[in-house]
Coordinates of C-alpha atoms and ligand atoms in Angstrom, one line a residue:
M1 CA 2.0 -186.8 -103.8
H2 CA 0.5 -183.8 -102.7
S3 CA -2.4 -181.8 -103.7
R4 CA -1.0 -178.9 -105.2
R5 CA -4.6 -177.2 -107.2
A6 CA -3.6 -174.0 -106.4
L7 CA 0.6 -173.1 -105.6
L8 CA 1.1 -169.5 -104.1
Y9 CA 3.7 -167.9 -104.3
M10 CA 5.0 -164.8 -102.2
P11 CA 7.8 -162.4 -101.8
G12 CA 10.0 -164.4 -98.8
D13 CA 11.1 -161.3 -97.6
D14 CA 7.7 -160.7 -96.8
W15 CA 6.1 -161.8 -93.5
K16 CA 2.4 -160.1 -94.3
K17 CA 1.5 -162.4 -97.0
I18 CA 3.4 -165.5 -95.6
T19 CA 1.1 -165.4 -92.8
K20 CA -1.6 -164.4 -94.6
S21 CA -1.2 -167.6 -96.6
I22 CA -1.2 -169.1 -94.1
T23 CA -5.2 -168.8 -93.7
L24 CA -6.2 -169.3 -97.2
G25 CA -6.8 -173.4 -98.0
V26 CA -4.0 -172.9 -100.9
D27 CA -3.2 -176.0 -101.6
S28 CA 0.1 -175.3 -101.6
I29 CA 2.3 -172.3 -100.4
C30 CA 5.6 -171.1 -102.2
M31 CA 8.0 -168.9 -100.5
D32 CA 10.1 -167.3 -102.9
M33 CA 13.8 -166.4 -102.7
E34 CA 14.3 -166.2 -106.8
D35 CA 12.6 -162.8 -109.1
G36 CA 9.0 -162.1 -106.2
T37 CA 11.8 -160.9 -103.7
A38 CA 14.2 -158.0 -105.1
V39 CA 18.3 -157.8 -105.5
N40 CA 19.1 -156.5 -102.3
K41 CA 16.2 -158.3 -100.4
K42 CA 17.5 -161.8 -101.0
A43 CA 18.8 -162.6 -97.3
E44 CA 16.0 -161.3 -95.5
A45 CA 14.4 -163.4 -97.8
R46 CA 16.5 -166.5 -96.4
A47 CA 15.9 -165.5 -92.5
A48 CA 11.7 -165.5 -93.1
I49 CA 11.5 -168.7 -94.8
A50 CA 13.6 -170.1 -92.5
K51 CA 11.6 -168.3 -89.3
A52 CA 8.4 -169.2 -91.0
L53 CA 9.0 -172.8 -91.6
Q54 CA 10.7 -173.3 -87.6
E55 CA 7.5 -171.2 -86.0
L56 CA 4.2 -171.5 -88.4
D57 CA 1.2 -173.7 -88.4
F58 CA 1.1 -174.4 -92.2
G59 CA -2.0 -176.6 -91.4
K60 CA -3.0 -179.1 -94.7
S61 CA -0.9 -176.7 -97.0
E62 CA 2.2 -178.1 -98.7
K63 CA 5.7 -175.0 -97.9
L64 CA 8.1 -175.0 -100.6
A65 CA 10.8 -172.3 -100.7
R66 CA 11.7 -171.1 -104.2
I67 CA 15.7 -170.6 -104.5
N68 CA 17.6 -168.7 -107.5
S69 CA 18.3 -170.5 -110.6
V70 CA 21.3 -173.0 -110.5
G71 CA 24.3 -170.6 -111.8
S72 CA 22.8 -167.4 -110.5
G73 CA 25.4 -167.5 -107.6
L74 CA 22.7 -166.9 -105.2
E75 CA 21.5 -170.3 -105.2
K76 CA 24.0 -172.3 -102.8
E77 CA 23.0 -169.7 -100.1
D78 CA 19.9 -169.9 -100.6
I79 CA 19.2 -174.0 -100.4
R80 CA 21.8 -173.8 -96.9
A81 CA 19.5 -171.4 -95.3
V82 CA 16.2 -173.6 -96.1
L83 CA 17.0 -176.9 -95.4
P84 CA 18.0 -177.1 -92.2
Y85 CA 13.9 -176.2 -91.3
H86 CA 12.6 -179.0 -93.6
P87 CA 10.2 -177.4 -96.8
D88 CA 8.4 -180.1 -97.8
G89 CA 9.9 -179.4 -101.2
I90 CA 12.2 -176.8 -103.1
V91 CA 11.2 -175.1 -106.1
I92 CA 14.6 -174.6 -109.0
P93 CA 13.3 -171.9 -111.7
K94 CA 14.4 -171.7 -114.9
L95 CA 15.5 -175.2 -115.1
E96 CA 17.8 -176.5 -118.4
E97 CA 19.4 -179.0 -117.4
L98 CA 19.7 -183.0 -115.6
S99 CA 22.3 -181.9 -113.8
Q100 CA 20.9 -178.7 -112.1
I101 CA 18.2 -181.4 -110.1
Q102 CA 21.5 -184.1 -109.3
W103 CA 22.7 -180.8 -107.3
A104 CA 19.9 -180.0 -105.5
S105 CA 19.6 -183.8 -104.8
E106 CA 22.5 -184.3 -103.5
I107 CA 22.6 -181.3 -101.3
I108 CA 19.5 -182.2 -100.2
E109 CA 20.1 -186.0 -99.8
A110 CA 22.4 -185.0 -97.4
A111 CA 20.5 -183.0 -95.4
E112 CA 18.0 -185.8 -95.1
L113 CA 21.1 -187.9 -94.4
S114 CA 22.4 -186.0 -91.8
H115 CA 18.9 -185.1 -89.7
G116 CA 17.8 -188.7 -89.8
W117 CA 14.8 -187.7 -92.2
P118 CA 13.6 -190.6 -94.7
V119 CA 15.7 -190.1 -97.9
N120 CA 13.6 -188.1 -100.8
S121 CA 10.8 -186.8 -97.9
I122 CA 12.3 -183.5 -99.5
R123 CA 10.4 -183.0 -103.1
V124 CA 11.7 -181.2 -106.3
L125 CA 9.4 -179.1 -108.7
V126 CA 10.8 -177.6 -111.2
G127 CA 10.4 -174.3 -113.4
I128 CA 10.5 -175.1 -116.7
E129 CA 10.9 -171.3 -118.2
T130 CA 13.0 -171.0 -121.3
A131 CA 14.0 -172.7 -124.5
K132 CA 16.6 -174.6 -122.8
G133 CA 14.0 -176.1 -120.7
I134 CA 11.8 -177.1 -123.1
L135 CA 14.7 -178.8 -125.2
N136 CA 15.8 -180.8 -122.7
L137 CA 12.5 -182.0 -121.4
K138 CA 13.0 -185.3 -121.7
E139 CA 16.1 -185.7 -119.8
I140 CA 14.8 -184.0 -116.8
A141 CA 11.0 -185.1 -116.5
S142 CA 13.4 -188.4 -115.6
H143 CA 14.4 -187.4 -112.4
P144 CA 13.0 -189.5 -109.4
R145 CA 12.8 -187.1 -106.8
L146 CA 10.7 -185.3 -108.7
D147 CA 7.0 -184.3 -108.7
A148 CA 6.2 -182.1 -111.2
L149 CA 6.9 -180.1 -113.8
I150 CA 5.8 -176.3 -114.1
F151 CA 5.6 -174.1 -116.3
G152 CA 6.5 -170.3 -116.4
S153 CA 5.2 -168.2 -119.3
E154 CA 6.3 -164.8 -118.9
D155 CA 10.0 -166.2 -118.3
Y156 CA 9.8 -168.3 -121.4
A157 CA 7.6 -165.6 -123.5
A158 CA 10.8 -163.4 -123.2
S159 CA 13.5 -166.4 -123.6
I160 CA 12.1 -166.5 -127.1
G161 CA 11.5 -163.6 -128.0
A162 CA 7.5 -163.4 -127.7
T163 CA 5.0 -160.9 -127.3
R164 CA 2.8 -161.4 -124.6
T165 CA -1.3 -162.0 -125.9
K166 CA -4.4 -163.5 -124.2
E167 CA -5.1 -166.2 -126.5
A168 CA -1.5 -167.3 -125.6
N169 CA -0.7 -169.0 -129.7
E170 CA 3.4 -168.4 -128.3
L171 CA 2.9 -170.1 -125.8
I172 CA 1.5 -173.3 -127.5
Y173 CA 4.4 -175.2 -128.1
A174 CA 6.0 -175.5 -124.5
R175 CA 3.3 -175.6 -122.7
L176 CA 1.9 -178.9 -123.8
A177 CA 5.9 -179.9 -124.7
T178 CA 5.3 -179.4 -120.1
L179 CA 2.7 -180.8 -119.9
N180 CA 3.3 -184.0 -122.1
A181 CA 6.6 -184.7 -120.1
A182 CA 5.3 -184.8 -116.9
A183 CA 2.2 -187.0 -118.3
A184 CA 5.1 -189.4 -119.9
Y185 CA 7.0 -189.8 -116.3
G186 CA 3.6 -190.0 -114.0
L187 CA 4.6 -186.2 -112.9
Q188 CA 2.2 -183.3 -111.9
A189 CA 2.3 -180.3 -114.8
V190 CA 1.8 -177.1 -112.8
D191 CA -0.1 -174.3 -115.5
L192 CA 1.0 -170.4 -116.0
V193 CA 0.4 -167.5 -113.9
T194 CA -2.5 -165.1 -114.9
I195 CA -1.1 -161.3 -114.3
E196 CA -4.3 -159.9 -114.4
F197 CA -5.2 -161.2 -109.7
K198 CA -8.0 -158.0 -109.2
N199 CA -10.3 -161.0 -112.3
A200 CA -11.4 -163.3 -110.6
E201 CA -13.4 -164.6 -113.4
F202 CA -10.7 -164.3 -116.2
V203 CA -8.9 -166.5 -113.5
R204 CA -11.4 -169.0 -113.5
E205 CA -12.1 -169.1 -117.0
Q206 CA -7.8 -169.9 -117.7
A207 CA -7.6 -172.2 -114.9
L208 CA -10.9 -174.3 -116.4
T209 CA -8.7 -174.0 -120.2
G210 CA -5.2 -175.1 -118.4
A211 CA -7.5 -178.0 -116.3
R212 CA -9.5 -179.0 -120.2
L213 CA -6.1 -179.2 -121.3
G214 CA -4.3 -181.8 -118.6
F215 CA -2.6 -179.8 -115.6
S216 CA -2.9 -180.6 -112.4
G217 CA -2.3 -177.5 -111.0
K218 CA -1.8 -173.5 -112.1
Q219 CA 0.1 -171.0 -109.9
I220 CA -1.0 -168.3 -108.2
I221 CA -0.1 -164.9 -106.9
H222 CA -2.7 -163.7 -104.9
P223 CA -5.2 -165.1 -102.4
N224 CA -8.5 -163.8 -104.9
Q225 CA -6.8 -166.5 -107.2
V226 CA -7.1 -169.5 -104.6
E227 CA -11.0 -170.7 -104.5
P228 CA -11.4 -169.8 -108.7
V229 CA -8.4 -171.7 -109.3
Q230 CA -9.1 -174.4 -106.7
S231 CA -12.6 -175.3 -107.9
A232 CA -11.5 -175.2 -111.4
F233 CA -8.6 -178.2 -110.8
T234 CA -12.3 -179.9 -108.6
P235 CA -14.2 -182.2 -111.1
N236 CA -17.8 -181.7 -110.7
D237 CA -20.4 -183.4 -108.8
E238 CA -21.7 -184.3 -112.3
E239 CA -18.3 -185.2 -113.7
I240 CA -17.9 -186.9 -110.6
T241 CA -20.7 -188.6 -111.3
H242 CA -20.5 -188.9 -115.0
A243 CA -17.3 -190.8 -114.2
K244 CA -18.6 -193.4 -111.9
R245 CA -21.7 -194.6 -114.3
I246 CA -18.5 -194.9 -117.2
V247 CA -16.4 -196.8 -114.6
E248 CA -19.2 -199.1 -113.4
T249 CA -21.4 -199.9 -116.5
F250 CA -17.6 -201.1 -117.9
E251 CA -16.7 -203.4 -115.9
A252 CA -20.4 -204.6 -116.3
S253 CA -19.6 -204.9 -120.0
Q254 CA -16.4 -206.3 -119.4
A255 CA -18.1 -209.3 -117.5
K256 CA -20.7 -209.9 -120.3
G257 CA -17.3 -209.9 -123.1
A258 CA -17.5 -206.6 -124.5
G259 CA -14.6 -204.7 -124.8
A260 CA -17.2 -201.5 -126.4
Y261 CA -20.2 -200.7 -125.5
A262 CA -23.3 -197.7 -125.9
L263 CA -24.1 -195.9 -122.7
D264 CA -26.0 -192.0 -123.8
G265 CA -25.4 -193.0 -127.8
K266 CA -21.7 -192.8 -127.2
M267 CA -19.3 -195.2 -127.1
I268 CA -17.9 -196.8 -124.5
D269 CA -14.0 -198.4 -123.7
M270 CA -10.7 -199.0 -122.3
P271 CA -9.3 -194.7 -122.9
L272 CA -12.8 -192.9 -122.0
V273 CA -12.7 -195.2 -118.5
K274 CA -9.4 -194.5 -118.2
N275 CA -10.1 -190.4 -118.7
A276 CA -13.2 -191.0 -116.3
Q277 CA -11.0 -193.1 -113.6
K278 CA -8.7 -189.9 -113.9
V279 CA -11.6 -187.4 -112.5
L280 CA -12.5 -189.8 -109.9
E281 CA -8.8 -190.0 -108.6
R282 CA -8.5 -185.7 -109.1
A283 CA -12.2 -186.1 -106.7
K284 CA -10.3 -188.2 -104.4
A285 CA -7.7 -186.0 -104.1
A286 CA -9.5 -183.1 -103.6
G287 CA -10.9 -184.8 -100.4
K288 CA -14.8 -185.0 -102.7
I289 CA -14.9 -188.6 -102.4
Ligands
COA1 N1 1.2 -164.3 -100.3 C1 0.0 -163.9 -99.7 N2 -1.1 -162.8 -99.3 C2 -1.0 -161.9 -100.5 C3 -0.4 -162.1 -101.7 C4 0.0 -163.0 -102.1 N3 0.5 -163.5 -102.7 N4 -0.7 -161.2 -102.5 C5 -1.7 -160.3 -101.5 N5 -1.5 -160.8 -100.8 C6 -2.1 -160.2 -99.4 C7 -2.1 -158.5 -98.9 O1 -0.9 -159.1 -98.4 C8 -2.6 -158.2 -98.4 O2 -3.3 -158.5 -96.9 P1 -4.3 -157.8 -96.4 O3 -5.8 -157.4 -96.5 O4 -4.6 -158.9 -94.9 O5 -4.2 -155.7 -95.7 C9 -4.1 -158.3 -99.1 O6 -3.7 -159.8 -99.8 C10 -4.7 -157.9 -100.2 O7 -3.7 -157.8 -101.7 P2 -3.7 -156.3 -102.8 O8 -3.9 -154.8 -101.8 O9 -4.7 -156.6 -103.5 O10 -2.4 -156.8 -103.4 P3 -1.4 -156.2 -103.2 O11 -1.2 -154.5 -104.0 O12 -0.5 -155.7 -102.1 O13 0.0 -156.8 -104.2 C11 1.4 -158.4 -105.9 C12 -0.2 -157.4 -104.8 C13 1.2 -158.5 -107.1 C14 2.4 -157.4 -105.6 C15 1.1 -159.2 -104.6 O14 0.1 -160.3 -104.7 C16 2.0 -160.3 -104.7 O15 2.9 -159.6 -104.1 N6 2.3 -161.8 -105.5 C17 2.9 -162.5 -104.9 C18 4.0 -161.9 -106.2 C19 5.9 -163.3 -106.4 O16 5.6 -163.9 -105.9 N7 6.0 -163.0 -107.2 C20 6.8 -164.2 -107.7 C21 6.1 -165.5 -108.6 S1 5.4 -165.6 -110.1
MG2 MG1 10.1 -166.8 -113.4

């Protein structure tokens, strides 16, 4: 699965931001036809995204296109405009029912077959950002074309009538429900956007909070957010050394016939080893080991 520590959006009709995005070393680039694009600019966004997919070299960055929600009346034209140029994935916002992913997946599969591309080579990521989306997570997360669940905090708050606060208590249930559903199905979980894009320290703090909760990455909206977010989702040297030590000492302890043992005054057993392995997987995905 492509690493998505940071997933950067830009309005699909903004050619300048699209060309800027490919210079930033960001894991994932999401050209938006939904709410980042004005209602009277949807056609321009479709055309610009199609052009970008054909003409620009995205290097190691993933190229995603976000369509309008299924049922908006715009989704069909959106997906048809970009599929012929093989984006790495389609992002569907405000996903509420499994049938909406099935709709997209059928269209995508038809495009893959007609172009002779491997089936399932174009992935789907979905925005979970409404009360109904949260209720139906169990079904939604089971779709085989899915790579990630993306938690949309502002839309979710609007859908339940909550006031957004810095502490984000109003989001706890939905944010963790999304994370849990992703973990249950082996999907990535992409955390909320921090809209205060001028404050790099604040976004770093918020990204670290998301990483500690268990998210694999975070949505971002500005070039300033790339570095703080990608580093927050990359284990640091100390964490990597500690994780390696746990894995090594565990193997030695197992060989001696002890399931649990002591390391630096703490008990180590299987769950801690699994967590250490996750840290090493993340470090590997980020190219650090
Ligand atoms: N992607 C790529 N480049 C971006 C960018 C983005 N999301 N946001 C800003 N930039 C570029 C600007 O074009 C500018 O480039 P330049 O220095 O070469 O001229 C530079 O970064 C600095 O931008 P800045 O002036 O600080 O921001 P702004 O006032 O132009 O834009 C926003 C602020 C919030 C409107 C803008 O960041 C944005 O459009 N973000 C994405 C919004 C979106 O897609 N929302 C939907 C999903 S939640
Ligand atoms: Mg949204």
